[in-house]
Amino acid sequence: VQLQASGGGLVQAGGSLRLSCAASGRTFSNYAMGWLRQAPGKAREFVAGINRGSTFYADSVKGRFTISRDNAKNTVYLQMISLKPEDTAVYYCAIDRSPLEIRRGRYDYRGQGTQVTVSS
């Protein structure tokens, strides 16, 4: 199984980015998918998750981030708007059978991460 994340970059505060994560090796339509992030010197934290059409978010990103998935492409997306400097982190896509585990920052599979840097 491989998870390939892309879409990160450098953006000014208030800007937008769209992350993608394509999974290969098996089908994950019955799994929860999500995004985690880790800033330098900080613990990994949950960002957003999606399971059977239901979405859930960390309070810090509600109203600014939108998670979606395309099961036919085995891909999960994270649309981020109104980015803030505190959103700067390495973003990882994660897959688990349980959405609760994604919310806890745990996973069965995790991608290699993509850097998001928001300048003030």
GROMACS .gro file of C-alpha atoms in nm:
model
  120
    1VAL     CA    1   0.000   0.000   0.000
    2GLN     CA    2   0.124   0.347  -0.088
    3LEU     CA    3  -0.023   0.687  -0.012
    4GLN     CA    4   0.110   0.971  -0.225
    5ALA     CA    5   0.032   1.319  -0.095
    6SER     CA    6   0.074   1.633  -0.303
    7GLY     CA    7  -0.037   1.995  -0.322
    8GLY     CA    8   0.159   2.151  -0.041
    9GLY     CA    9   0.359   2.469  -0.079
   10LEU     CA   10   0.425   2.822   0.039
   11VAL     CA   11   0.131   3.060   0.056
   12GLN     CA   12   0.058   3.393   0.219
   13ALA     CA   13  -0.184   3.423   0.505
   14GLY     CA   14  -0.538   3.430   0.371
   15GLY     CA   15  -0.446   3.216   0.075
   16SER     CA   16  -0.564   2.873  -0.031
   17LEU     CA   17  -0.421   2.532  -0.109
   18ARG     CA   18  -0.568   2.199  -0.211
   19LEU     CA   19  -0.400   1.881  -0.093
   20SER     CA   20  -0.450   1.545  -0.259
   21CYS     CA   21  -0.359   1.197  -0.148
   22ALA     CA   22  -0.384   0.903  -0.384
   23ALA     CA   23  -0.380   0.555  -0.238
   24SER     CA   24  -0.268   0.248  -0.428
   25GLY     CA   25  -0.233  -0.118  -0.353
   26ARG     CA   26  -0.587  -0.183  -0.240
   27THR     CA   27  -0.933  -0.025  -0.231
   28PHE     CA   28  -1.024   0.188   0.068
   29SER     CA   29  -1.388   0.272  -0.004
   30ASN     CA   30  -1.493   0.108   0.325
   31TYR     CA   31  -1.224   0.284   0.529
   32ALA     CA   32  -1.217   0.621   0.697
   33MET     CA   33  -0.971   0.864   0.541
   34GLY     CA   34  -0.833   1.180   0.687
   35TRP     CA   35  -0.559   1.435   0.731
   36LEU     CA   36  -0.325   1.486   1.021
   37ARG     CA   37  -0.056   1.750   1.062
   38GLN     CA   38   0.258   1.805   1.262
   39ALA     CA   39   0.425   2.139   1.316
   40PRO     CA   40   0.791   2.164   1.425
   41GLY     CA   41   0.827   2.090   1.794
   42LYS     CA   42   0.462   1.998   1.830
   43ALA     CA   43   0.270   1.674   1.852
   44ARG     CA   44   0.087   1.532   1.555
   45GLU     CA   45  -0.275   1.645   1.551
   46PHE     CA   46  -0.596   1.552   1.376
   47VAL     CA   47  -0.719   1.793   1.108
   48ALA     CA   48  -1.012   1.638   0.919
   49GLY     CA   49  -1.171   1.304   0.842
   50ILE     CA   50  -1.433   1.151   0.617
   51ASN     CA   51  -1.620   0.824   0.655
   52ARG     CA   52  -1.909   0.701   0.442
   53GLY     CA   53  -1.995   1.056   0.340
   54SER     CA   54  -1.978   1.204   0.689
   55THR     CA   55  -1.709   1.459   0.759
   56PHE     CA   56  -1.553   1.575   1.084
   57TYR     CA   57  -1.301   1.846   1.163
   58ALA     CA   58  -1.076   1.980   1.432
   59ASP     CA   59  -1.220   2.296   1.584
   60SER     CA   60  -0.920   2.496   1.464
   61VAL     CA   61  -1.003   2.437   1.096
   62LYS     CA   62  -1.383   2.426   1.092
   63GLY     CA   63  -1.525   2.663   0.834
   64ARG     CA   64  -1.189   2.694   0.657
   65PHE     CA   65  -1.099   2.339   0.550
   66THR     CA   66  -1.312   2.096   0.352
   67ILE     CA   67  -1.234   1.727   0.315
   68SER     CA   68  -1.367   1.517   0.031
   69ARG     CA   69  -1.291   1.187  -0.136
   70ASP     CA   70  -1.326   1.015  -0.470
   71ASN     CA   71  -1.358   0.642  -0.410
   72ALA     CA   72  -1.323   0.565  -0.780
   73LYS     CA   73  -0.979   0.726  -0.769
   74ASN     CA   74  -0.896   0.605  -0.416
   75THR     CA   75  -0.811   0.966  -0.339
   76VAL     CA   76  -0.881   1.203  -0.053
   77TYR     CA   77  -0.860   1.581  -0.080
   78LEU     CA   78  -0.827   1.872   0.161
   79GLN     CA   79  -0.932   2.214   0.039
   80MET     CA   80  -0.786   2.481   0.265
   81ILE     CA   81  -0.888   2.846   0.255
   82SER     CA   82  -0.818   3.147   0.475
   83LEU     CA   83  -0.489   2.990   0.573
   84LYS     CA   84  -0.314   3.118   0.884
   85PRO     CA   85   0.053   3.101   0.987
   86GLU     CA   86  -0.048   2.854   1.260
   87ASP     CA   87  -0.158   2.612   0.985
   88THR     CA   88   0.209   2.568   0.891
   89ALA     CA   89   0.295   2.199   0.927
   90VAL     CA   90   0.364   1.879   0.743
   91TYR     CA   91   0.028   1.737   0.641
   92TYR     CA   92  -0.019   1.361   0.627
   93CYS     CA   93  -0.305   1.164   0.481
   94ALA     CA   94  -0.417   0.873   0.692
   95ILE     CA   95  -0.643   0.573   0.648
   96ASP     CA   96  -0.802   0.354   0.914
   97ARG     CA   97  -1.099   0.124   0.949
   98SER     CA   98  -1.227   0.341   1.232
   99PRO     CA   99  -1.304   0.714   1.205
  100LEU     CA  100  -1.247   0.735   1.581
  101GLU     CA  101  -0.886   0.629   1.530
  102ILE     CA  102  -0.839   0.897   1.264
  103ARG     CA  103  -0.978   1.153   1.508
  104ARG     CA  104  -0.728   1.028   1.766
  105GLY     CA  105  -0.443   1.074   1.520
  106ARG     CA  106  -0.397   0.702   1.469
  107TYR     CA  107  -0.404   0.508   1.147
  108ASP     CA  108  -0.347   0.181   0.968
  109TYR     CA  109  -0.178   0.356   0.677
  110ARG     CA  110  -0.012   0.695   0.645
  111GLY     CA  111   0.137   0.890   0.357
  112GLN     CA  112   0.479   1.053   0.348
  113GLY     CA  113   0.353   1.404   0.411
  114THR     CA  114   0.347   1.731   0.223
  115GLN     CA  115   0.475   2.061   0.363
  116VAL     CA  116   0.239   2.354   0.399
  117THR     CA  117   0.396   2.687   0.492
  118VAL     CA  118   0.186   2.995   0.551
  119SER     CA  119   0.370   3.325   0.571
  120SER     CA  120   0.237   3.622   0.765
   0.00000   0.00000   0.00000
